[in-house]
PDB file of C-alpha atoms in Angstrom:
ATOM      1  CA  MET C 789     -11.248  26.484  11.165  1.00  0.00           C
ATOM      2  CA  TYR C 790     -11.264  23.109  11.244  1.00  0.00           C
ATOM      3  CA  TYR C 791     -13.185  20.155   8.845  1.00  0.00           C
ATOM      4  CA  GLU C 792     -13.973  17.025  10.694  1.00  0.00           C
ATOM      5  CA  VAL C 793     -16.224  13.448   9.678  1.00  0.00           C
ATOM      6  CA  GLU C 794     -19.292  12.946  10.923  1.00  0.00           C
ATOM      7  CA  LEU C 795     -19.944  10.583  13.659  1.00  0.00           C
ATOM      8  CA  SER C 796     -22.662   9.639  11.479  1.00  0.00           C
ATOM      9  CA  MET C 797     -20.904   8.613   8.606  1.00  0.00           C
ATOM     10  CA  PRO C 798     -20.190   4.862   8.596  1.00  0.00           C
ATOM     11  CA  LEU C 799     -15.953   4.238   8.766  1.00  0.00           C
ATOM     12  CA  ALA C 800     -13.909   1.609   6.808  1.00  0.00           C
ATOM     13  CA  LYS C 801     -12.521  -1.158   9.543  1.00  0.00           C
ATOM     14  CA  GLY C 802      -9.684  -0.508  11.432  1.00  0.00           C
ATOM     15  CA  ALA C 803     -10.534   4.004  10.654  1.00  0.00           C
ATOM     16  CA  GLN C 804      -9.644   6.534  12.787  1.00  0.00           C
ATOM     17  CA  ASN C 805     -10.367   9.780  12.405  1.00  0.00           C
ATOM     18  CA  ILE C 806      -8.360  12.536  12.526  1.00  0.00           C
ATOM     19  CA  THR C 807      -9.654  17.080  12.888  1.00  0.00           C
ATOM     20  CA  ILE C 808      -7.757  18.284  10.059  1.00  0.00           C
ATOM     21  CA  ARG C 809      -7.293  22.627  10.414  1.00  0.00           C
ATOM     22  CA  ALA C 810      -8.463  24.072   7.191  1.00  0.00           C
ATOM     23  CA  GLU C 811      -6.139  25.454   5.549  1.00  0.00           C
ATOM     24  CA  VAL C 812      -3.803  22.261   5.755  1.00  0.00           C
ATOM     25  CA  PHE C 813      -6.559  19.919   3.862  1.00  0.00           C
ATOM     26  CA  ALA C 814      -6.892  23.061   1.051  1.00  0.00           C
ATOM     27  CA  ARG C 815      -3.038  22.820   0.467  1.00  0.00           C
ATOM     28  CA  LEU C 816      -3.646  18.592   0.699  1.00  0.00           C
ATOM     29  CA  LYS C 817      -6.936  18.852  -1.987  1.00  0.00           C
ATOM     30  CA  GLN C 818      -4.968  21.979  -3.850  1.00  0.00           C
ATOM     31  CA  LYS C 819      -2.292  19.573  -4.066  1.00  0.00           C
ATOM     32  CA  LEU C 820      -4.220  16.470  -5.095  1.00  0.00           C
ATOM     33  CA  ILE C 821      -5.610  17.884  -7.595  1.00  0.00           C
ATOM     34  CA  GLU C 822      -2.192  19.229  -9.165  1.00  0.00           C
ATOM     35  CA  LYS C 823      -1.127  16.080  -9.113  1.00  0.00           C
ATOM     36  CA  GLN C 824      -4.520  14.618 -10.778  1.00  0.00           C
ATOM     37  CA  GLN C 825      -4.091  17.646 -13.287  1.00  0.00           C
ATOM     38  CA  ARG C 826      -0.113  15.758 -14.290  1.00  0.00           C
ATOM     39  CA  ASN C 827      -1.316  12.441 -14.635  1.00  0.00           C
ATOM     40  CA  ALA C 828       0.866  11.539 -11.786  1.00  0.00           C
ATOM     41  CA  LEU C 829      -2.445  10.194  -9.635  1.00  0.00           C
ATOM     42  CA  ASP C 830      -5.408   8.660 -10.334  1.00  0.00           C
ATOM     43  CA  GLU C 831      -7.821  11.013 -11.202  1.00  0.00           C
ATOM     44  CA  ASN C 832     -10.128   8.639  -9.143  1.00  0.00           C
ATOM     45  CA  LYS C 833      -8.418   9.144  -6.000  1.00  0.00           C
ATOM     46  CA  LYS C 834     -10.145  10.460  -2.952  1.00  0.00           C
ATOM     47  CA  ILE C 835      -8.369  13.359  -0.219  1.00  0.00           C
ATOM     48  CA  GLY C 836      -8.784  10.845   2.496  1.00  0.00           C
ATOM     49  CA  SER C 837      -6.626   7.905   0.754  1.00  0.00           C
ATOM     50  CA  PHE C 838      -3.914  11.135  -0.724  1.00  0.00           C
ATOM     51  CA  VAL C 839      -3.030  12.143   2.654  1.00  0.00           C
ATOM     52  CA  ASN C 840      -2.504   8.446   4.044  1.00  0.00           C
ATOM     53  CA  ASP C 841      -0.028   8.082   0.663  1.00  0.00           C
ATOM     54  CA  LEU C 842       1.319  11.163   2.202  1.00  0.00           C
ATOM     55  CA  LEU C 843       1.613   9.834   5.871  1.00  0.00           C
ATOM     56  CA  ILE C 844       2.847   6.316   5.580  1.00  0.00           C
ATOM     57  CA  ASP C 845       5.640   8.089   3.087  1.00  0.00           C
ATOM     58  CA  VAL C 846       6.343  10.806   5.724  1.00  0.00           C
ATOM     59  CA  LEU C 847       6.733   7.456   8.962  1.00  0.00           C
ATOM     60  CA  GLU C 848       8.618   5.527   6.101  1.00  0.00           C
ATOM     61  CA  LYS C 849      11.912   8.392   5.113  1.00  0.00           C
ATOM     62  CA  ASP C 850      12.106   9.401   8.326  1.00  0.00           C
ATOM     63  CA  LYS C 851      12.477   5.827   9.946  1.00  0.00           C
ATOM     64  CA  PHE C 852      14.878   4.747   6.552  1.00  0.00           C
ATOM     65  CA  LEU C 853      16.602   8.896   7.390  1.00  0.00           C
ATOM     66  CA  SER C 854      16.857   7.388  11.830  1.00  0.00           C
ATOM     67  CA  VAL C 855      18.353   4.118   9.834  1.00  0.00           C
ATOM     68  CA  MET C 856      20.497   5.323   7.132  1.00  0.00           C
ATOM     69  CA  MET C 857      22.037   8.950   8.643  1.00  0.00           C
ATOM     70  CA  PRO C 858      21.336   8.240  12.375  1.00  0.00           C
ATOM     71  CA  TYR C 859      24.195  11.197  13.238  1.00  0.00           C
ATOM     72  CA  TYR C 860      22.234  13.817  11.751  1.00  0.00           C
ATOM     73  CA  SER C 861      19.826  16.521  12.610  1.00  0.00           C
ATOM     74  CA  PRO C 862      17.553  19.982  11.506  1.00  0.00           C
ATOM     75  CA  ILE C 863      18.363  21.726  14.567  1.00  0.00           C
ATOM     76  CA  GLY C 864      16.914  25.534  13.502  1.00  0.00           C
ATOM     77  CA  ILE C 865      17.559  28.414  10.690  1.00  0.00           C
ATOM     78  CA  HIS C 866      18.186  31.058  10.893  1.00  0.00           C
ATOM     79  CA  ASP C 867      18.813  33.676   8.022  1.00  0.00           C
ATOM     80  CA  ASN C 868      18.712  31.557   5.368  1.00  0.00           C
ATOM     81  CA  THR C 869      20.871  28.672   6.190  1.00  0.00           C
ATOM     82  CA  LEU C 870      19.522  25.310   7.915  1.00  0.00           C
ATOM     83  CA  PHE C 871      22.016  24.250  10.711  1.00  0.00           C
ATOM     84  CA  ILE C 872      22.511  20.148  10.320  1.00  0.00           C
ATOM     85  CA  LYS C 873      23.931  18.706  13.794  1.00  0.00           C
ATOM     86  CA  ASP C 874      26.360  16.180  12.549  1.00  0.00           C
ATOM     87  CA  GLU C 875      26.591  13.270  16.048  1.00  0.00           C
ATOM     88  CA  ARG C 876      29.138  11.575  14.164  1.00  0.00           C
ATOM     89  CA  ASN C 877      31.811  14.449  14.615  1.00  0.00           C
ATOM     90  CA  LYS C 878      30.317  16.551  16.618  1.00  0.00           C
ATOM     91  CA  LYS C 879      29.716  19.362  15.377  1.00  0.00           C
ATOM     92  CA  VAL C 880      26.973  21.154  12.799  1.00  0.00           C
ATOM     93  CA  ALA C 881      26.732  21.773   9.384  1.00  0.00           C
ATOM     94  CA  GLU C 882      25.916  24.563   8.028  1.00  0.00           C
ATOM     95  CA  ILE C 883      24.107  24.842   4.517  1.00  0.00           C
ATOM     96  CA  TYR C 884      23.109  27.184   2.906  1.00  0.00           C
ATOM     97  CA  LEU C 885      22.147  28.330  -1.625  1.00  0.00           C
ATOM     98  CA  LYS C 886      25.365  29.365  -2.858  1.00  0.00           C
ATOM     99  CA  ASP C 887      24.168  29.691  -6.605  1.00  0.00           C
ATOM    100  CA  HIS C 888      21.176  28.101  -6.540  1.00  0.00           C
ATOM    101  CA  THR C 889      21.905  25.558  -5.096  1.00  0.00           C
ATOM    102  CA  LEU C 890      22.549  24.033  -2.117  1.00  0.00           C
ATOM    103  CA  TYR C 891      25.924  23.914  -0.069  1.00  0.00           C
ATOM    104  CA  CYS C 892      27.474  22.838   2.977  1.00  0.00           C
ATOM    105  CA  ASP C 893      29.539  25.439   4.590  1.00  0.00           C
ATOM    106  CA  LEU C 894      32.322  22.290   6.471  1.00  0.00           C
ATOM    107  CA  ASP C 895      32.736  19.639   4.170  1.00  0.00           C
ATOM    108  CA  GLN C 896      33.302  22.603   1.597  1.00  0.00           C
ATOM    109  CA  THR C 897      31.049  21.210  -0.758  1.00  0.00           C
ATOM    110  CA  GLN C 898      28.174  20.595  -3.080  1.00  0.00           C
ATOM    111  CA  ASP C 899      27.607  17.055  -2.633  1.00  0.00           C
ATOM    112  CA  CYS C 900      28.372  15.645   0.959  1.00  0.00           C
ATOM    113  CA  GLU C 901      25.957  13.961   3.005  1.00  0.00           C
ATOM    114  CA  HIS C 902      24.303  16.558   4.778  1.00  0.00           C
ATOM    115  CA  ILE C 903      23.816  17.744   0.785  1.00  0.00           C
ATOM    116  CA  HIS C 904      21.516  14.445   1.177  1.00  0.00           C
ATOM    117  CA  PHE C 905      20.557  14.642   3.980  1.00  0.00           C
ATOM    118  CA  ALA C 906      19.841  18.813   3.883  1.00  0.00           C
ATOM    119  CA  TYR C 907      16.929  17.221   0.337  1.00  0.00           C
ATOM    120  CA  ALA C 908      15.332  15.077   2.289  1.00  0.00           C
ATOM    121  CA  ILE C 909      14.467  16.826   5.549  1.00  0.00           C
ATOM    122  CA  PRO C 910      11.119  19.535   4.732  1.00  0.00           C
ATOM    123  CA  GLU C 911      12.930  21.745   6.780  1.00  0.00           C
ATOM    124  CA  VAL C 912      15.240  23.030   3.572  1.00  0.00           C
ATOM    125  CA  ALA C 913      12.314  24.853   1.563  1.00  0.00           C
ATOM    126  CA  LYS C 914      12.180  26.206   4.532  1.00  0.00           C
ATOM    127  CA  LEU C 915      15.212  28.363   2.715  1.00  0.00           C
ATOM    128  CA  ASN C 916      14.858  31.533   0.288  1.00  0.00           C
ATOM    129  CA  ILE C 917      15.239  30.610  -3.120  1.00  0.00           C
ATOM    130  CA  PRO C 918      15.219  33.447  -4.900  1.00  0.00           C
ATOM    131  CA  SER C 919      13.117  34.613  -7.690  1.00  0.00           C
ATOM    132  CA  THR C 920      14.616  34.428 -10.302  1.00  0.00           C
ATOM    133  CA  LYS C 921      14.331  32.316 -13.726  1.00  0.00           C
ATOM    134  CA  GLU C 922      17.847  29.613 -12.339  1.00  0.00           C
ATOM    135  CA  LYS C 923      15.735  29.804  -9.461  1.00  0.00           C
ATOM    136  CA  ALA C 924      14.477  25.973  -8.565  1.00  0.00           C
ATOM    137  CA  THR C 925      11.031  25.036  -9.562  1.00  0.00           C
ATOM    138  CA  GLU C 926       8.206  22.598  -7.695  1.00  0.00           C
ATOM    139  CA  ASP C 927       8.605  20.964  -9.985  1.00  0.00           C
ATOM    140  CA  ASP C 928      12.883  21.005 -10.063  1.00  0.00           C
ATOM    141  CA  LEU C 929      12.661  20.198  -6.238  1.00  0.00           C
ATOM    142  CA  GLU C 930      10.038  17.594  -6.773  1.00  0.00           C
ATOM    143  CA  LEU C 931      12.288  15.732  -9.404  1.00  0.00           C
ATOM    144  CA  GLU C 932      15.378  16.372  -6.927  1.00  0.00           C
ATOM    145  CA  GLY C 933      13.039  13.887  -4.530  1.00  0.00           C
ATOM    146  CA  GLN C 934      12.677  11.664  -6.681  1.00  0.00           C
ATOM    147  CA  LYS C 935      16.559  11.456  -7.658  1.00  0.00           C
ATOM    148  CA  VAL C 936      16.957  11.681  -4.121  1.00  0.00           C
ATOM    149  CA  LYS C 937      13.939   8.245  -3.571  1.00  0.00           C
ATOM    150  CA  LYS C 938      15.424   6.452  -6.480  1.00  0.00           C
ATOM    151  CA  ALA C 939      18.992   6.473  -4.787  1.00  0.00           C
ATOM    152  CA  THR C 940      17.876   5.861  -1.537  1.00  0.00           C
ATOM    153  CA  ASP C 941      15.494   2.470  -2.476  1.00  0.00           C
ATOM    154  CA  LYS C 942      19.075   1.007  -3.775  1.00  0.00           C
ATOM    155  CA  LYS C 943      20.286   1.405  -0.227  1.00  0.00           C
ATOM    156  CA  ARG C 944      17.075  -0.081   0.811  1.00  0.00           C
ATOM    157  CA  ARG C 945      16.759  -3.892   2.757  1.00  0.00           C
ATOM    158  CA  SER C 946      15.501  -5.831   1.539  1.00  0.00           C
ATOM    159  CA  ARG C 947      12.892  -6.453   4.619  1.00  0.00           C
ATOM    160  CA  PRO C 948      10.661  -3.455   5.309  1.00  0.00           C
ATOM    161  CA  ILE C 949      11.525  -1.128   7.775  1.00  0.00           C
ATOM    162  CA  PHE C 950       7.912  -0.988   9.888  1.00  0.00           C
ATOM    163  CA  HIS C 951       7.737  -5.182  11.646  1.00  0.00           C
ATOM    164  CA  LYS C 952       4.147  -6.184  12.367  1.00  0.00           C
TER     165      LYS C 952
END
């Protein structure tokens, strides 16, 4: 099942209609409500604005990663290990959970560029995080993401990545 906007609805200038699967729409709506309840978002924010902001963030993050970490790309996940291709060194980094934190087998550390790249891509969420009291919660992951964002914001150029 898909949600579609009625054709008779007026569109804002420059806006386009898109189709979103029902389960995706439900997850987006739930995320919007959760953020509003935590006062992380304006309670009057509409789902369309929320989705637009999310999509812009994804596009900016992808562009940023391609500029700041152009040598890295995710290959896939197997047996709870995230594989990251490192073109600069012509190697593959294996990222996995060790003592409830990400660990890079290539660099033998918990803090390297491969780990930073892993935290910045959605594939890291597919690793099976154990369900113990010590595991990272969604709020912990969001805080980690905010730390990465703050660190990357400092490295950002003074001009925008996207040019008109």
